[in-house]
């Protein structure tokens, strides 16, 4: 099993040999001189140029009369490219934004219940079954519900797109100890992630899913989690990958 998590005091011990990229402020720093922001901006320009090239190319061909047939299909391609560019803007802005979270008490069981149908819909679009396990314990955490919704959506989407995954399970884990916060677990039954890929999992625009995939979802999730004081831990074996989102308790 490979894992990706925050280094602890015993991270180099035989019992805990894994370390690497985490969703904390050290791995999602802010400022124009950091490698993170440089990678983010270079990837953004490259991806945005791809969308603009598609839009400009189809528009020019239509205006020149070269594409005389099937205008609806051509316009659909242009519209899709524009939507992708807008989505890219929103995701990159979330990673680089200086906005501060709006903290409040969030009851996680209710939070998941309100999003259960949407999670199942997202999974269904990827021919994937979604199982939601709420448990029986209430769980109050101190977080921004809007940002938490974005993080969960990105993690769920990524799990549904896992290679050969047919099922994802979202679980609200019980408290490990009093006032320790709560953990949301998202696991899939796909092929798992290699150690090399796992080490790059939060890198802006890194993807193994082809050119159509943006590769910014987990970067966005990790960046927002860091600002919330939360931690994303990713473990992968064959088969399956597990994402643990650890949230601070309600003060």
PDB file of C-alpha atoms in Angstrom:
ATOM      1  CA  UNK A   1       0.000   0.000   0.000  1.00  0.00           C
ATOM      2  CA  UNK A   2       1.205   3.484  -0.854  1.00  0.00           C
ATOM      3  CA  UNK A   3       0.018   6.503   1.101  1.00  0.00           C
ATOM      4  CA  UNK A   4       0.281  10.223   0.783  1.00  0.00           C
ATOM      5  CA  UNK A   5       0.006  12.103   4.042  1.00  0.00           C
ATOM      6  CA  UNK A   6       1.476  14.734   6.326  1.00  0.00           C
ATOM      7  CA  UNK A   7       4.902  13.995   7.703  1.00  0.00           C
ATOM      8  CA  UNK A   8       4.871  13.229  11.389  1.00  0.00           C
ATOM      9  CA  UNK A   9       7.693  12.938  13.889  1.00  0.00           C
ATOM     10  CA  UNK A  10       8.051   9.229  13.104  1.00  0.00           C
ATOM     11  CA  UNK A  11       7.507   9.503   9.354  1.00  0.00           C
ATOM     12  CA  UNK A  12      10.903   7.962   8.655  1.00  0.00           C
ATOM     13  CA  UNK A  13      10.456   5.018  11.003  1.00  0.00           C
ATOM     14  CA  UNK A  14      10.056   1.481   9.611  1.00  0.00           C
ATOM     15  CA  UNK A  15       6.445   1.397  10.791  1.00  0.00           C
ATOM     16  CA  UNK A  16       5.591   4.589   8.918  1.00  0.00           C
ATOM     17  CA  UNK A  17       7.845   4.769   5.861  1.00  0.00           C
ATOM     18  CA  UNK A  18       5.639   6.804   3.512  1.00  0.00           C
ATOM     19  CA  UNK A  19       5.678  10.562   3.132  1.00  0.00           C
ATOM     20  CA  UNK A  20       5.082  13.063   0.383  1.00  0.00           C
ATOM     21  CA  UNK A  21       2.688  15.682  -0.902  1.00  0.00           C
ATOM     22  CA  UNK A  22      -0.159  16.637   1.428  1.00  0.00           C
ATOM     23  CA  UNK A  23      -3.017  19.100   1.385  1.00  0.00           C
ATOM     24  CA  UNK A  24      -1.482  21.424   3.981  1.00  0.00           C
ATOM     25  CA  UNK A  25      -0.136  24.955   3.696  1.00  0.00           C
ATOM     26  CA  UNK A  26       3.412  23.690   3.108  1.00  0.00           C
ATOM     27  CA  UNK A  27       2.394  21.981  -0.117  1.00  0.00           C
ATOM     28  CA  UNK A  28      -0.101  24.626  -1.221  1.00  0.00           C
ATOM     29  CA  UNK A  29       1.830  27.843  -0.551  1.00  0.00           C
ATOM     30  CA  UNK A  30       0.844  31.259  -1.825  1.00  0.00           C
ATOM     31  CA  UNK A  31       2.963  33.896  -3.558  1.00  0.00           C
ATOM     32  CA  UNK A  32       4.290  34.428  -7.106  1.00  0.00           C
ATOM     33  CA  UNK A  33       7.725  32.986  -6.364  1.00  0.00           C
ATOM     34  CA  UNK A  34       6.558  29.502  -5.342  1.00  0.00           C
ATOM     35  CA  UNK A  35       6.842  26.495  -7.606  1.00  0.00           C
ATOM     36  CA  UNK A  36       3.190  25.707  -6.970  1.00  0.00           C
ATOM     37  CA  UNK A  37       1.962  28.999  -8.399  1.00  0.00           C
ATOM     38  CA  UNK A  38       4.412  28.788 -11.297  1.00  0.00           C
ATOM     39  CA  UNK A  39       3.124  25.327 -12.221  1.00  0.00           C
ATOM     40  CA  UNK A  40      -0.447  26.528 -11.798  1.00  0.00           C
ATOM     41  CA  UNK A  41      -0.023  29.506 -14.111  1.00  0.00           C
ATOM     42  CA  UNK A  42       1.956  27.659 -16.787  1.00  0.00           C
ATOM     43  CA  UNK A  43      -0.619  24.858 -16.871  1.00  0.00           C
ATOM     44  CA  UNK A  44      -3.460  27.367 -16.957  1.00  0.00           C
ATOM     45  CA  UNK A  45      -2.014  29.198 -19.962  1.00  0.00           C
ATOM     46  CA  UNK A  46      -1.423  25.915 -21.808  1.00  0.00           C
ATOM     47  CA  UNK A  47      -4.921  24.556 -21.170  1.00  0.00           C
ATOM     48  CA  UNK A  48      -6.595  27.881 -21.908  1.00  0.00           C
ATOM     49  CA  UNK A  49      -4.728  28.145 -25.194  1.00  0.00           C
ATOM     50  CA  UNK A  50      -6.085  24.715 -26.178  1.00  0.00           C
ATOM     51  CA  UNK A  51      -9.676  25.857 -25.627  1.00  0.00           C
ATOM     52  CA  UNK A  52      -9.112  29.142 -27.473  1.00  0.00           C
ATOM     53  CA  UNK A  53      -7.511  27.323 -30.406  1.00  0.00           C
ATOM     54  CA  UNK A  54     -10.579  25.084 -30.775  1.00  0.00           C
ATOM     55  CA  UNK A  55     -12.957  28.035 -30.538  1.00  0.00           C
ATOM     56  CA  UNK A  56     -11.020  30.223 -32.950  1.00  0.00           C
ATOM     57  CA  UNK A  57     -10.437  27.377 -35.434  1.00  0.00           C
ATOM     58  CA  UNK A  58     -14.072  26.383 -35.748  1.00  0.00           C
ATOM     59  CA  UNK A  59     -15.252  29.994 -35.830  1.00  0.00           C
ATOM     60  CA  UNK A  60     -12.788  30.903 -38.605  1.00  0.00           C
ATOM     61  CA  UNK A  61     -13.784  27.876 -40.698  1.00  0.00           C
ATOM     62  CA  UNK A  62     -17.457  28.705 -40.357  1.00  0.00           C
ATOM     63  CA  UNK A  63     -16.906  32.359 -41.264  1.00  0.00           C
ATOM     64  CA  UNK A  64     -14.824  31.394 -44.306  1.00  0.00           C
ATOM     65  CA  UNK A  65     -17.533  29.074 -45.574  1.00  0.00           C
ATOM     66  CA  UNK A  66     -15.341  25.983 -45.323  1.00  0.00           C
ATOM     67  CA  UNK A  67     -17.801  24.352 -42.933  1.00  0.00           C
ATOM     68  CA  UNK A  68     -21.059  24.702 -44.820  1.00  0.00           C
ATOM     69  CA  UNK A  69     -22.842  21.737 -43.273  1.00  0.00           C
ATOM     70  CA  UNK A  70     -23.880  20.746 -39.777  1.00  0.00           C
ATOM     71  CA  UNK A  71     -23.632  24.204 -38.211  1.00  0.00           C
ATOM     72  CA  UNK A  72     -25.345  22.906 -35.078  1.00  0.00           C
ATOM     73  CA  UNK A  73     -22.580  20.378 -34.434  1.00  0.00           C
ATOM     74  CA  UNK A  74     -19.880  22.982 -35.066  1.00  0.00           C
ATOM     75  CA  UNK A  75     -21.546  25.501 -32.757  1.00  0.00           C
ATOM     76  CA  UNK A  76     -21.882  22.776 -30.108  1.00  0.00           C
ATOM     77  CA  UNK A  77     -18.112  22.210 -30.282  1.00  0.00           C
ATOM     78  CA  UNK A  78     -17.471  25.941 -29.879  1.00  0.00           C
ATOM     79  CA  UNK A  79     -19.888  26.170 -26.941  1.00  0.00           C
ATOM     80  CA  UNK A  80     -18.299  23.147 -25.223  1.00  0.00           C
ATOM     81  CA  UNK A  81     -14.850  24.686 -25.561  1.00  0.00           C
ATOM     82  CA  UNK A  82     -16.115  27.953 -24.077  1.00  0.00           C
ATOM     83  CA  UNK A  83     -17.739  26.145 -21.144  1.00  0.00           C
ATOM     84  CA  UNK A  84     -14.519  24.247 -20.491  1.00  0.00           C
ATOM     85  CA  UNK A  85     -12.602  27.533 -20.428  1.00  0.00           C
ATOM     86  CA  UNK A  86     -15.062  29.034 -17.922  1.00  0.00           C
ATOM     87  CA  UNK A  87     -14.813  25.920 -15.722  1.00  0.00           C
ATOM     88  CA  UNK A  88     -11.019  26.072 -15.894  1.00  0.00           C
ATOM     89  CA  UNK A  89     -11.066  29.722 -14.808  1.00  0.00           C
ATOM     90  CA  UNK A  90     -13.208  28.908 -11.766  1.00  0.00           C
ATOM     91  CA  UNK A  91     -10.988  26.024 -10.666  1.00  0.00           C
ATOM     92  CA  UNK A  92      -7.722  27.935 -11.049  1.00  0.00           C
ATOM     93  CA  UNK A  93      -9.158  30.978  -9.255  1.00  0.00           C
ATOM     94  CA  UNK A  94     -10.104  28.731  -6.332  1.00  0.00           C
ATOM     95  CA  UNK A  95      -6.501  27.496  -6.110  1.00  0.00           C
ATOM     96  CA  UNK A  96      -4.910  30.947  -6.311  1.00  0.00           C
ATOM     97  CA  UNK A  97      -7.533  33.072  -4.560  1.00  0.00           C
ATOM     98  CA  UNK A  98      -6.728  35.072  -1.433  1.00  0.00           C
ATOM     99  CA  UNK A  99     -10.343  34.746  -0.266  1.00  0.00           C
ATOM    100  CA  UNK A 100     -10.813  33.586   3.306  1.00  0.00           C
ATOM    101  CA  UNK A 101     -13.223  30.812   4.280  1.00  0.00           C
ATOM    102  CA  UNK A 102     -16.507  31.646   6.002  1.00  0.00           C
ATOM    103  CA  UNK A 103     -16.388  29.293   8.963  1.00  0.00           C
ATOM    104  CA  UNK A 104     -19.524  27.988  10.643  1.00  0.00           C
ATOM    105  CA  UNK A 105     -20.774  24.893  12.401  1.00  0.00           C
ATOM    106  CA  UNK A 106     -21.629  22.138   9.909  1.00  0.00           C
ATOM    107  CA  UNK A 107     -23.405  18.920  10.894  1.00  0.00           C
ATOM    108  CA  UNK A 108     -21.860  16.347   8.580  1.00  0.00           C
ATOM    109  CA  UNK A 109     -24.689  13.796   8.554  1.00  0.00           C
ATOM    110  CA  UNK A 110     -27.138  16.433   7.349  1.00  0.00           C
ATOM    111  CA  UNK A 111     -24.532  17.807   4.953  1.00  0.00           C
ATOM    112  CA  UNK A 112     -24.137  14.391   3.284  1.00  0.00           C
ATOM    113  CA  UNK A 113     -27.862  13.636   3.293  1.00  0.00           C
ATOM    114  CA  UNK A 114     -28.533  16.838   1.349  1.00  0.00           C
ATOM    115  CA  UNK A 115     -25.942  15.825  -1.274  1.00  0.00           C
ATOM    116  CA  UNK A 116     -26.679  12.104  -1.527  1.00  0.00           C
ATOM    117  CA  UNK A 117     -28.740  12.317  -4.723  1.00  0.00           C
ATOM    118  CA  UNK A 118     -26.174  14.551  -6.436  1.00  0.00           C
ATOM    119  CA  UNK A 119     -23.323  12.190  -5.530  1.00  0.00           C
ATOM    120  CA  UNK A 120     -25.271   9.249  -6.965  1.00  0.00           C
ATOM    121  CA  UNK A 121     -26.038  11.232 -10.107  1.00  0.00           C
ATOM    122  CA  UNK A 122     -22.355  12.093 -10.644  1.00  0.00           C
ATOM    123  CA  UNK A 123     -21.425   8.443 -10.131  1.00  0.00           C
ATOM    124  CA  UNK A 124     -24.158   7.265 -12.498  1.00  0.00           C
ATOM    125  CA  UNK A 125     -22.811   9.483 -15.273  1.00  0.00           C
ATOM    126  CA  UNK A 126     -19.560   7.508 -15.004  1.00  0.00           C
ATOM    127  CA  UNK A 127     -21.417   4.159 -14.923  1.00  0.00           C
ATOM    128  CA  UNK A 128     -20.490   3.867 -11.280  1.00  0.00           C
ATOM    129  CA  UNK A 129     -22.584   2.909  -8.246  1.00  0.00           C
ATOM    130  CA  UNK A 130     -22.431   5.239  -5.236  1.00  0.00           C
ATOM    131  CA  UNK A 131     -23.043   4.037  -1.682  1.00  0.00           C
ATOM    132  CA  UNK A 132     -23.476   6.566   1.134  1.00  0.00           C
ATOM    133  CA  UNK A 133     -22.814   5.374   4.697  1.00  0.00           C
ATOM    134  CA  UNK A 134     -23.854   8.004   7.236  1.00  0.00           C
ATOM    135  CA  UNK A 135     -23.469   6.043  10.453  1.00  0.00           C
ATOM    136  CA  UNK A 136     -25.463   6.926  13.547  1.00  0.00           C
ATOM    137  CA  UNK A 137     -23.384   9.641  15.182  1.00  0.00           C
ATOM    138  CA  UNK A 138     -23.887  13.346  14.699  1.00  0.00           C
ATOM    139  CA  UNK A 139     -20.695  15.114  13.746  1.00  0.00           C
ATOM    140  CA  UNK A 140     -20.258  18.869  14.096  1.00  0.00           C
ATOM    141  CA  UNK A 141     -17.220  20.387  12.402  1.00  0.00           C
ATOM    142  CA  UNK A 142     -15.951  23.945  12.037  1.00  0.00           C
ATOM    143  CA  UNK A 143     -15.655  24.649   8.323  1.00  0.00           C
ATOM    144  CA  UNK A 144     -16.928  26.557   5.299  1.00  0.00           C
ATOM    145  CA  UNK A 145     -19.847  24.513   3.853  1.00  0.00           C
ATOM    146  CA  UNK A 146     -19.444  25.989   0.355  1.00  0.00           C
ATOM    147  CA  UNK A 147     -15.764  25.084   0.180  1.00  0.00           C
ATOM    148  CA  UNK A 148     -16.421  21.675   1.735  1.00  0.00           C
ATOM    149  CA  UNK A 149     -19.000  21.032  -0.976  1.00  0.00           C
ATOM    150  CA  UNK A 150     -16.399  21.843  -3.660  1.00  0.00           C
ATOM    151  CA  UNK A 151     -13.781  19.576  -2.038  1.00  0.00           C
ATOM    152  CA  UNK A 152     -16.206  16.653  -1.733  1.00  0.00           C
ATOM    153  CA  UNK A 153     -17.393  17.127  -5.330  1.00  0.00           C
ATOM    154  CA  UNK A 154     -13.831  17.067  -6.674  1.00  0.00           C
ATOM    155  CA  UNK A 155     -12.897  13.976  -4.644  1.00  0.00           C
ATOM    156  CA  UNK A 156     -16.073  12.115  -5.655  1.00  0.00           C
ATOM    157  CA  UNK A 157     -15.606  13.016  -9.325  1.00  0.00           C
ATOM    158  CA  UNK A 158     -12.011  11.814  -9.234  1.00  0.00           C
ATOM    159  CA  UNK A 159     -13.032   8.531  -7.566  1.00  0.00           C
ATOM    160  CA  UNK A 160     -15.746   7.929 -10.176  1.00  0.00           C
ATOM    161  CA  UNK A 161     -13.191   8.423 -12.952  1.00  0.00           C
ATOM    162  CA  UNK A 162     -10.773   5.886 -11.469  1.00  0.00           C
ATOM    163  CA  UNK A 163      -9.643   3.207 -13.900  1.00  0.00           C
ATOM    164  CA  UNK A 164     -12.148   0.318 -13.996  1.00  0.00           C
ATOM    165  CA  UNK A 165     -14.049   1.581 -10.940  1.00  0.00           C
ATOM    166  CA  UNK A 166     -17.630   0.312 -10.720  1.00  0.00           C
ATOM    167  CA  UNK A 167     -18.426   1.488  -7.183  1.00  0.00           C
ATOM    168  CA  UNK A 168     -17.549   4.321  -4.807  1.00  0.00           C
ATOM    169  CA  UNK A 169     -18.435   4.481  -1.134  1.00  0.00           C
ATOM    170  CA  UNK A 170     -18.707   7.715   0.848  1.00  0.00           C
ATOM    171  CA  UNK A 171     -18.545   7.094   4.599  1.00  0.00           C
ATOM    172  CA  UNK A 172     -18.783   9.364   7.613  1.00  0.00           C
ATOM    173  CA  UNK A 173     -16.370   7.680   9.991  1.00  0.00           C
ATOM    174  CA  UNK A 174     -17.041   7.720  13.756  1.00  0.00           C
ATOM    175  CA  UNK A 175     -14.949   9.824  16.109  1.00  0.00           C
ATOM    176  CA  UNK A 176     -11.646   8.151  16.922  1.00  0.00           C
ATOM    177  CA  UNK A 177     -11.464  10.159  20.131  1.00  0.00           C
ATOM    178  CA  UNK A 178     -13.465  13.013  21.729  1.00  0.00           C
ATOM    179  CA  UNK A 179     -13.149  16.421  20.023  1.00  0.00           C
ATOM    180  CA  UNK A 180     -10.828  14.991  17.393  1.00  0.00           C
ATOM    181  CA  UNK A 181     -12.842  16.227  14.433  1.00  0.00           C
ATOM    182  CA  UNK A 182     -14.482  14.011  11.832  1.00  0.00           C
ATOM    183  CA  UNK A 183     -13.260  12.143   8.787  1.00  0.00           C
ATOM    184  CA  UNK A 184     -15.045  11.691   5.480  1.00  0.00           C
ATOM    185  CA  UNK A 185     -13.858   8.649   3.573  1.00  0.00           C
ATOM    186  CA  UNK A 186     -14.290   8.211  -0.187  1.00  0.00           C
ATOM    187  CA  UNK A 187     -13.087   4.901  -1.566  1.00  0.00           C
ATOM    188  CA  UNK A 188     -13.357   3.250  -4.971  1.00  0.00           C
ATOM    189  CA  UNK A 189     -12.820  -0.286  -6.230  1.00  0.00           C
ATOM    190  CA  UNK A 190     -10.739   0.700  -9.260  1.00  0.00           C
ATOM    191  CA  UNK A 191      -7.262  -0.428 -10.248  1.00  0.00           C
ATOM    192  CA  UNK A 192      -5.484   1.759  -7.705  1.00  0.00           C
ATOM    193  CA  UNK A 193      -2.749   4.356  -8.240  1.00  0.00           C
ATOM    194  CA  UNK A 194       0.928   3.670  -8.803  1.00  0.00           C
ATOM    195  CA  UNK A 195       3.474   5.082  -6.362  1.00  0.00           C
ATOM    196  CA  UNK A 196       4.872   7.383  -9.067  1.00  0.00           C
ATOM    197  CA  UNK A 197       1.451   8.775  -9.946  1.00  0.00           C
ATOM    198  CA  UNK A 198       0.511   9.127  -6.289  1.00  0.00           C
ATOM    199  CA  UNK A 199       3.540  11.345  -5.672  1.00  0.00           C
ATOM    200  CA  UNK A 200       2.203  13.825  -8.274  1.00  0.00           C
ATOM    201  CA  UNK A 201      -1.453  13.644  -7.329  1.00  0.00           C
ATOM    202  CA  UNK A 202      -1.759  17.304  -6.192  1.00  0.00           C
ATOM    203  CA  UNK A 203       0.470  18.733  -8.951  1.00  0.00           C
ATOM    204  CA  UNK A 204      -1.437  21.323 -11.021  1.00  0.00           C
ATOM    205  CA  UNK A 205      -2.671  19.894 -14.341  1.00  0.00           C
ATOM    206  CA  UNK A 206      -1.093  16.484 -13.816  1.00  0.00           C
ATOM    207  CA  UNK A 207      -3.358  13.770 -15.209  1.00  0.00           C
ATOM    208  CA  UNK A 208      -3.145  10.217 -16.494  1.00  0.00           C
ATOM    209  CA  UNK A 209      -6.648  10.379 -18.001  1.00  0.00           C
ATOM    210  CA  UNK A 210      -5.922  11.861 -21.421  1.00  0.00           C
ATOM    211  CA  UNK A 211      -5.903  15.325 -22.972  1.00  0.00           C
ATOM    212  CA  UNK A 212      -9.596  15.967 -22.307  1.00  0.00           C
ATOM    213  CA  UNK A 213      -9.045  15.743 -18.534  1.00  0.00           C
ATOM    214  CA  UNK A 214      -8.074  19.037 -16.873  1.00  0.00           C
ATOM    215  CA  UNK A 215      -5.979  17.598 -14.047  1.00  0.00           C
ATOM    216  CA  UNK A 216      -6.867  20.416 -11.639  1.00  0.00           C
ATOM    217  CA  UNK A 217      -9.595  18.821  -9.477  1.00  0.00           C
ATOM    218  CA  UNK A 218      -7.481  17.399  -6.648  1.00  0.00           C
ATOM    219  CA  UNK A 219      -5.212  20.462  -6.766  1.00  0.00           C
ATOM    220  CA  UNK A 220      -8.279  22.582  -6.134  1.00  0.00           C
ATOM    221  CA  UNK A 221      -9.492  20.255  -3.377  1.00  0.00           C
ATOM    222  CA  UNK A 222      -6.102  20.224  -1.654  1.00  0.00           C
ATOM    223  CA  UNK A 223      -5.692  23.984  -1.866  1.00  0.00           C
ATOM    224  CA  UNK A 224      -9.096  24.663  -0.306  1.00  0.00           C
ATOM    225  CA  UNK A 225      -8.587  21.975   2.346  1.00  0.00           C
ATOM    226  CA  UNK A 226      -5.322  23.620   3.415  1.00  0.00           C
ATOM    227  CA  UNK A 227      -7.099  26.945   3.907  1.00  0.00           C
ATOM    228  CA  UNK A 228      -9.761  25.211   6.009  1.00  0.00           C
ATOM    229  CA  UNK A 229      -7.187  23.598   8.280  1.00  0.00           C
ATOM    230  CA  UNK A 230      -8.276  20.212   6.925  1.00  0.00           C
ATOM    231  CA  UNK A 231      -6.091  17.425   5.592  1.00  0.00           C
ATOM    232  CA  UNK A 232      -6.509  15.119   2.622  1.00  0.00           C
ATOM    233  CA  UNK A 233      -4.804  11.742   2.926  1.00  0.00           C
ATOM    234  CA  UNK A 234      -4.738   9.402  -0.073  1.00  0.00           C
ATOM    235  CA  UNK A 235      -3.977   5.701   0.197  1.00  0.00           C
ATOM    236  CA  UNK A 236      -3.904   3.321  -2.745  1.00  0.00           C
ATOM    237  CA  UNK A 237      -3.422  -0.391  -3.183  1.00  0.00           C
ATOM    238  CA  UNK A 238      -4.491  -2.784  -5.877  1.00  0.00           C
ATOM    239  CA  UNK A 239      -7.388  -2.755  -6.148  1.00  0.00           C
ATOM    240  CA  UNK A 240      -8.843   0.497  -4.897  1.00  0.00           C
ATOM    241  CA  UNK A 241      -8.005   3.964  -3.649  1.00  0.00           C
ATOM    242  CA  UNK A 242      -9.142   5.611  -0.397  1.00  0.00           C
ATOM    243  CA  UNK A 243      -9.310   9.361   0.212  1.00  0.00           C
ATOM    244  CA  UNK A 244      -9.630  10.525   3.826  1.00  0.00           C
ATOM    245  CA  UNK A 245     -10.728  14.110   4.442  1.00  0.00           C
ATOM    246  CA  UNK A 246      -9.978  15.065   8.040  1.00  0.00           C
ATOM    247  CA  UNK A 247     -11.944  18.070   9.295  1.00  0.00           C
ATOM    248  CA  UNK A 248     -11.326  20.088  12.472  1.00  0.00           C
ATOM    249  CA  UNK A 249     -13.941  19.790  15.235  1.00  0.00           C
ATOM    250  CA  UNK A 250     -16.448  22.447  16.184  1.00  0.00           C
ATOM    251  CA  UNK A 251     -14.808  24.712  18.750  1.00  0.00           C
TER     252      UNK A 251
END
